[in-house]
Amino acid sequence: MKTIRKKFISRLDQPLIVSVLAISAIGVSTIYSATHQSLQASVSGYPARQMIWMLLGLSLMVTVLFVDTKTIRKISPYLYPPLILILIGVLLFGKTSLGAKRWFALGPLTVQPSEFAKIVVIMALASYLSARKTTVRYFSTVIISLLIVAVPTLLVMKQPDLGTAMTFLPIFLVMVLAAGARVGHLVALCAAGLSAAPALWFMLKDYQKSRIMTFLNPESDPLGSGYSIIQSKIAVGSGELLGKGWMKGTQTQLNFLPEQYTDFIFSAIGEEWGFVGAVLLILLFAVIIARGIRIAWKANDDFGYLLAVGIVALISFHVFVNIGMAIGFLPVTGLPLPFVTYGGSSILAMMLSVGLLLNIRVWRD
Amino acid sequence: MLDRKKDIRNLSFPFRLFVISAAVYSLLGVLVAGLWNLQMVHGKKFRTLSEENRLKLIPVSPPRGIIYDRNMAILVDNQPSFNVGVIPEEIDDIETVSETLGKALTIPAKSVREMIAGSGRRKFEIVPLKKDVDRKTATFLEERKTIIPGLVVQLEARRNYVLGNFASHLLGYVGEISADELERLKESGYRRGDIIGKFGIEKFHNEKIMGTRGWKWRVVNVLGKEVISDVPLLFKAKEPVAGDSVVLTIDKNIQKAAEDALGDRKGAVVAMDPRNGDILALASSPGFDPNIFSHKGKGAEIRSIFTDERSVMMNRATQGGYPLGSVFKLVIAVAALEEGVIKPETRLSCGGAFRLPGGNAVFRCWRAGGHGSLDLINAIKNSCNVYFYQTGVKLGIDRIEKYSRLLGFGGRTGIDLPYETAGFVPSEDWKKKTFGEKWYPGESAVISIGQGYLQVTPLQVAAGVAAIANGGSYYRPRLLKGVLGGKGEVDEFEPVVEKNLNVSGENLRLIREGMWKVVNEDGGTARKARIEGFGVCGKTGTAQTVSRNSKVQGEKRQPHAWFAGFAPFENPSIAIAVFVEHGGYGGNVAAPIARKVLAAALGVKEDVVAGL
C-alpha cells in the first residue's frame, strides 16, 4: 500500500501543480486589488469567494485522481447526452443577464454550463477518436467528430455566447489533427468554413457585429465597445517594465477598466506588475502547457494522449484570446483567463482539466 | 499495453505533436511581442496618459435639426442653456463654497452641502447642482471660477419651441430617454442620457432630426483639473453630426388662424392640400407649451397638464375617434351613386320621419315637417336625414362598410405622427362576433347619418374630403415637405397617392355641387362658412353623443360640431375638417371656424372676413 501511494505521489507532476497554484495566487491577489476599492458592496467579497472556488476546484482535482484513466475513458461518452440536455436546459430555464441566457441560478450561486461543456466535449471526442485509430484517416470520422463538437457549439451560440462557442473549433481541429486525420481533410473543412463565413456574418447579432467592427477600429466607438479596448491598452501599456505595484494601478483603482475582475483581469496584472510580471504569468502558463504536452507525449494510450492534447489546446486558446484581447490584439470576447478570472464555473472546469492531466500521468502504467 | 506506444509513433504522431506545440508556443510568443510593444515601446506614452494625464471621454450631444414651416419660418430650434455643478474632490472649503453657490443659485446652502457630500459616484465626476440656470447667473459664476475651485459651468443646448403653445401636438416635445425606451432601443445605438423626441414629429422623425453623438477627450491631471496637454493624444475626438433640419408642410399663418379660431374650446382642425396631401395646419385644442419639457424645474406644470381632465395631451386630430354626424352622408352619397342605388335625378320624399317596412322604430328628420321631394344635391344641401336613411338601408351595411373604408375610415392614414388611431367602422361580422347578433337594417339607417358605432378622426375626415375634392385620388397626409440639404437647398419628398378611389368623376362632381350649395345657397346648412367670391364648399355635421333620455348633464349633453369642406370649387387648393367636442351645431360652431381658416389660407383680407 505504502509503496503504491509513494509511486502515486511521486508521479504527480509538480511543475504543473506549482504553476497552477502560483497563477491562482496571482489571480486572487489581483482580484483583491481590483475590487477592494469598488463602490459596489457585492464585489468586495470576491477575493474570498474566488479562494473558496479554488479550494473546491482543488478537491475536485484530487477526487479525479482516484479514478482510473480507463474508467474515465469508459464513462466519457455517457457524459455527452446529459451535457446536451443541460445546454438545452439553460436555454429554456436559464437566468437572463445582459441579454444572454448562460447561467443557472442555484440559490446564491450561478453555474455556467458552457465552461463544463468544454471539458466534456474534449473527453467525449478523445474517447471517440481513440477508438478509431485506423479509421481516422477517413473523412467520415472527421465529419462525425465535427458533429460531436458542432452540437454543443450551436447550443452555446444560441445563448448567445459567441466567445465560448468559438473555443470548440480550435479544440476540434487540434484534437483531430493530433489523432492522425489527414491534413487535406482538415484544410478542406477550413476552406468550407471560411466560405460560409459571410453567411454567418448575417446571423450575428448587432452587438456581436459591432464588437468585431470596433475591434478593427476601436476609435470608432470609444463610448461603447471601443472603450474597454482603449482603457485596457492604456492600463497594460502604462505598466512599462516593472508595473506600478500591487494595488497601485491607477487605471484599475479608479475603475477606468470595465469588468476588471473578470474579462480584463489581465489588464490589471499588466498595469500593476508590468512587462516583467506579465511575461512571468505567460511563462507560468507555458509551463502548464509544456507539462501538458509532455504528459501527452508519454501517455500510455490514445485516450490519454488525445485528452491531454485537447486540454492543452483548451488552456492555450483561452490564454491567447484573453490576453490578446487585453492588449488590443483580438476582439472582445469574454473568454476567461484560466485560474485568474473571477468565476466559479471557470475555476472548477479548469481545475478539473488539470486534474485530468495529472490523472493521465499518475495512472500511466 | 506497451505496444500501443509503438502504434502511436508510427502514425507520424511525434511530428503532429511537434507542430501543435510549435503553434502554441508561437502564439505565446506573439503575446509577448504584443506586450513588448505596448509596455516597452509605447509604455512611456501610456504611463503619462494614465498617471499625469488621465483621459476622460466626454460624449458631445449632437445639435438637433431645426424644424421649419413650409415658408422657412423657424418653428423649433435650439438655445443655449447653462448647468452648474461641482467636482467635490477639487473643492477646498465646502462651507464657503456651499454658501456662495447657494446664494448665487438660490438653493439653501445646506442642500448644496448635502449634494456635494452625497455618495455613490465615481471619483472626479461632476455633481450637478442646478440645471438651466439663466445667463446672468451663469456668467457671474463663470467669472468666479478661479476663486471657486471645483466649480463647473456647462453649456448645453435646450430645445426651443419658438412660438410656445403653438402646434404643440404636431411638433411634440423632447426629453431624456427613459429606462424602458433604452431597453427597446439599445441595439439601435441609443445611450443613457440621450435626448430623444417623445411626442409628435420630434418622435416620429427622431432618427432624422437627432443627429449622431460625438465625443471629445478631456485631459485631466491628477487633481482632476482639466489641462491643455501637449502630450500627443493617441485617440482622436469626433465632432457630433448635427441632425437633419426639416421643412414641414405646415403653413404658420394657417395654423395660427386655426388655433385662434378654436380658441379655448376642445376640438381639432385639419387643413390639407388636396393636390398633394400636404397638411397645411393640424391643430388640437387645448394645447400646451412644449418648452416646459425642455426647461428644468417644470415638474409641477408637466404633472398638471398630464392630469388635466380636459385631456390636454391628446391630439384630437389623430388620436380621438368620434361620431361624425351628417358629414358621413357624403360617404353614403358616393356609395349610392357608384352602386347605382341612386341616380343623380332620383327624388325621394321626406315627410319628417322614416319607418322601416315591417318595423316599429321611427327615424326622424331634423326638420319636423320634412323636406318634401328632394334629389341628391338638395338632400346634401339640406342635410335631409330621411333621404339618407332610405338610401343607407337600400345600400346595406356591407356596402356602407366598403365605401367607408374606401374613403379612409376605419384605418390609419399613415401620417407621420405617432399614436394615430384607426377609428372604427362597424360590419356585420364584427357585430356577430362582438354581440352575437346580426345587423339590423335600422342600424344602417342610423349609420347613414353618421351616428351609431362609427368612429372617425378629424384627420380621416380631411383626407377623405380631399379625395372628393380632387376628383378621386386619396393622398397620404404628410407633414414633412423635405429635408434641408448641406447648402441650404431643400430635398423635397414626393407626394404619395395612397390609392385611387376608382369612383366616377361625374359622381364626385355632383357631390361637390351639393357641397357648394350647402355653403352658398340660402337654405344650406353652412352659410356661416361662406366667403363671397371664393366658392367654399362643405358639409356640416352635428353628432349626437347621448341618447334623448340619458342622465348626462351639462356640456357633455351637447353634440359634437363638425364641418368638412374645401375651396375653391374649381381646382380646390385646400380641404378642411373642423371638429369641436361637445360644441353644438355644426353649422353654428364649426362652419365659422372653417371660414376663418379658409380665409387665412386663401388670402382673404381681414375686413372682408369680419364683415360677413
Short mmCIF file of C-alpha atoms in Angstrom, two decimals, chain A residues 37 39 70 73 133 174 177-181 206-207 219-224 227 230 233-234 236-241 243-244 250-251 254-256 266 270 274-275 278-279 282 286 289-290 293 297-302 305 309 316 319-320 323-324 327 329 364, chain B residues 1-2 4-5 7-9 11 13-14 16-17 19-21 24-25 27-28 30-40 42-51 54-60 120-124 187-188 191 213-215 217 234-236 238:
data_model
loop_
_atom_site.label_atom_id
_atom_site.label_comp_id
_atom_site.label_asym_id
_atom_site.label_seq_id
_atom_site.Cartn_x
_atom_site.Cartn_y
_atom_site.Cartn_z
CA GLN A 37 -11.94 49.91 -3.59
CA LEU A 39 -18.16 51.15 -4.87
CA LYS A 70 -9.52 3.72 -18.21
CA ARG A 73 -12.45 6.79 -20.78
CA LYS A 133 -7.22 4.96 -34.63
CA VAL A 174 -6.12 20.31 -32.80
CA LEU A 177 -5.04 16.64 -36.17
CA ALA A 178 -3.29 15.04 -33.24
CA ALA A 179 -5.36 11.91 -33.68
CA GLY A 180 -3.99 11.39 -37.12
CA ALA A 181 -6.55 12.78 -39.50
CA ASP A 206 -25.88 43.54 -33.94
CA TYR A 207 -23.77 43.86 -30.84
CA GLU A 219 -11.67 54.61 -32.08
CA SER A 220 -14.91 54.39 -33.97
CA ASP A 221 -16.84 53.75 -30.82
CA PRO A 222 -14.89 54.87 -27.76
CA LEU A 223 -18.04 55.23 -25.71
CA GLY A 224 -19.21 51.71 -26.28
CA TYR A 227 -13.92 51.91 -24.52
CA ILE A 230 -8.74 51.60 -25.28
CA LYS A 233 -4.33 49.22 -23.62
CA ILE A 234 -3.67 52.27 -21.50
CA VAL A 236 -1.35 47.46 -19.73
CA GLY A 237 0.94 49.86 -21.57
CA SER A 238 1.34 52.12 -18.57
CA GLY A 239 2.78 49.24 -16.57
CA GLU A 240 6.03 49.59 -18.51
CA LEU A 241 8.78 47.31 -17.26
CA GLY A 243 4.46 47.88 -13.23
CA LYS A 244 3.05 50.34 -10.74
CA THR A 250 -4.33 53.93 -11.22
CA GLN A 251 -6.48 52.74 -14.09
CA LEU A 254 -10.05 54.45 -10.35
CA ASN A 255 -12.28 51.98 -12.06
CA PHE A 256 -11.45 53.09 -15.55
CA PHE A 266 -5.05 40.68 -17.22
CA GLY A 270 -0.22 44.26 -16.80
CA GLY A 274 4.50 45.49 -15.73
CA PHE A 275 6.19 43.63 -18.53
CA ALA A 278 3.00 39.80 -17.42
CA VAL A 279 5.71 37.73 -19.05
CA ILE A 282 2.76 33.83 -19.51
CA ALA A 286 3.91 27.99 -20.74
CA ILE A 289 1.32 23.81 -21.45
CA ALA A 290 4.74 22.22 -21.65
CA ILE A 293 2.42 18.27 -23.90
CA TRP A 297 3.78 12.51 -25.33
CA LYS A 298 4.29 9.97 -22.61
CA ALA A 299 0.70 8.84 -22.39
CA ASN A 300 0.00 5.11 -22.44
CA ASP A 301 -2.88 5.03 -24.76
CA ASP A 302 -4.60 7.16 -27.33
CA TYR A 305 -2.83 11.29 -25.42
CA VAL A 309 -3.76 17.38 -26.28
CA SER A 316 -3.65 27.75 -24.70
CA VAL A 319 -4.73 32.33 -22.61
CA PHE A 320 -4.13 33.56 -26.12
CA ILE A 323 -4.53 38.26 -23.14
CA GLY A 324 -4.77 39.09 -26.82
CA ILE A 327 -3.63 44.12 -25.34
CA PHE A 329 -4.88 42.41 -30.44
CA ARG A 364 0.22 5.55 -16.66
CA MET B 1 -0.36 -2.05 -23.44
CA LEU B 2 3.20 -1.19 -24.25
CA ARG B 4 0.31 0.92 -28.16
CA LYS B 5 3.16 3.31 -27.76
CA ASP B 7 1.48 2.42 -32.75
CA ILE B 8 1.28 5.97 -31.70
CA ARG B 9 4.68 6.71 -33.03
CA LEU B 11 1.38 7.37 -37.47
CA PHE B 13 2.30 11.38 -34.12
CA PRO B 14 5.53 12.82 -32.92
CA ARG B 16 1.95 16.23 -35.30
CA LEU B 17 2.51 16.86 -31.65
CA VAL B 19 3.60 21.02 -34.93
CA ILE B 20 0.91 21.62 -32.35
CA SER B 21 3.46 22.52 -29.70
CA VAL B 24 1.06 27.03 -29.25
CA TYR B 25 4.42 28.41 -28.29
CA LEU B 27 1.03 32.12 -30.05
CA LEU B 28 2.54 32.77 -26.66
CA VAL B 30 3.05 36.68 -30.25
CA LEU B 31 1.55 37.70 -26.92
CA VAL B 32 4.96 38.53 -25.51
CA ALA B 33 5.73 40.56 -28.61
CA GLY B 34 2.47 42.43 -28.20
CA LEU B 35 3.28 43.15 -24.59
CA TRP B 36 6.71 44.36 -25.54
CA ASN B 37 5.14 46.74 -27.98
CA LEU B 38 2.60 48.12 -25.56
CA GLN B 39 4.68 48.25 -22.44
CA MET B 40 8.22 48.83 -23.60
CA HIS B 42 4.92 52.75 -26.10
CA GLY B 43 4.99 52.35 -22.36
CA LYS B 44 6.03 55.85 -21.54
CA LYS B 45 3.23 57.36 -23.54
CA PHE B 46 0.66 55.25 -21.81
CA ARG B 47 2.20 55.88 -18.45
CA THR B 48 1.91 59.61 -18.94
CA LEU B 49 -1.63 59.25 -20.08
CA SER B 50 -2.63 57.14 -17.17
CA GLU B 51 -0.89 58.94 -14.36
CA ARG B 54 -5.93 61.00 -17.44
CA LEU B 55 -8.20 60.72 -20.38
CA LYS B 56 -11.85 61.07 -19.76
CA LEU B 57 -14.27 60.68 -22.55
CA ILE B 58 -16.98 63.26 -22.75
CA PRO B 59 -19.90 62.50 -25.03
CA VAL B 60 -20.98 65.52 -27.02
CA GLY B 120 -22.35 56.59 -4.96
CA ARG B 121 -20.39 58.30 -7.70
CA ARG B 122 -17.12 57.64 -9.39
CA LYS B 123 -14.25 59.86 -8.36
CA PHE B 124 -13.80 63.18 -10.10
CA GLU B 187 -29.48 47.88 -30.21
CA SER B 188 -30.00 50.91 -32.42
CA ARG B 191 -27.35 55.56 -24.84
CA ARG B 213 -23.35 61.72 -30.95
CA GLY B 214 -19.75 62.88 -30.94
CA TRP B 215 -17.14 62.82 -28.23
CA TRP B 217 -11.28 63.57 -24.84
CA LEU B 234 -3.45 58.84 -29.04
CA PHE B 235 -7.14 58.97 -29.65
CA LYS B 236 -8.99 61.42 -31.81
CA LYS B 238 -15.15 63.22 -33.08
#
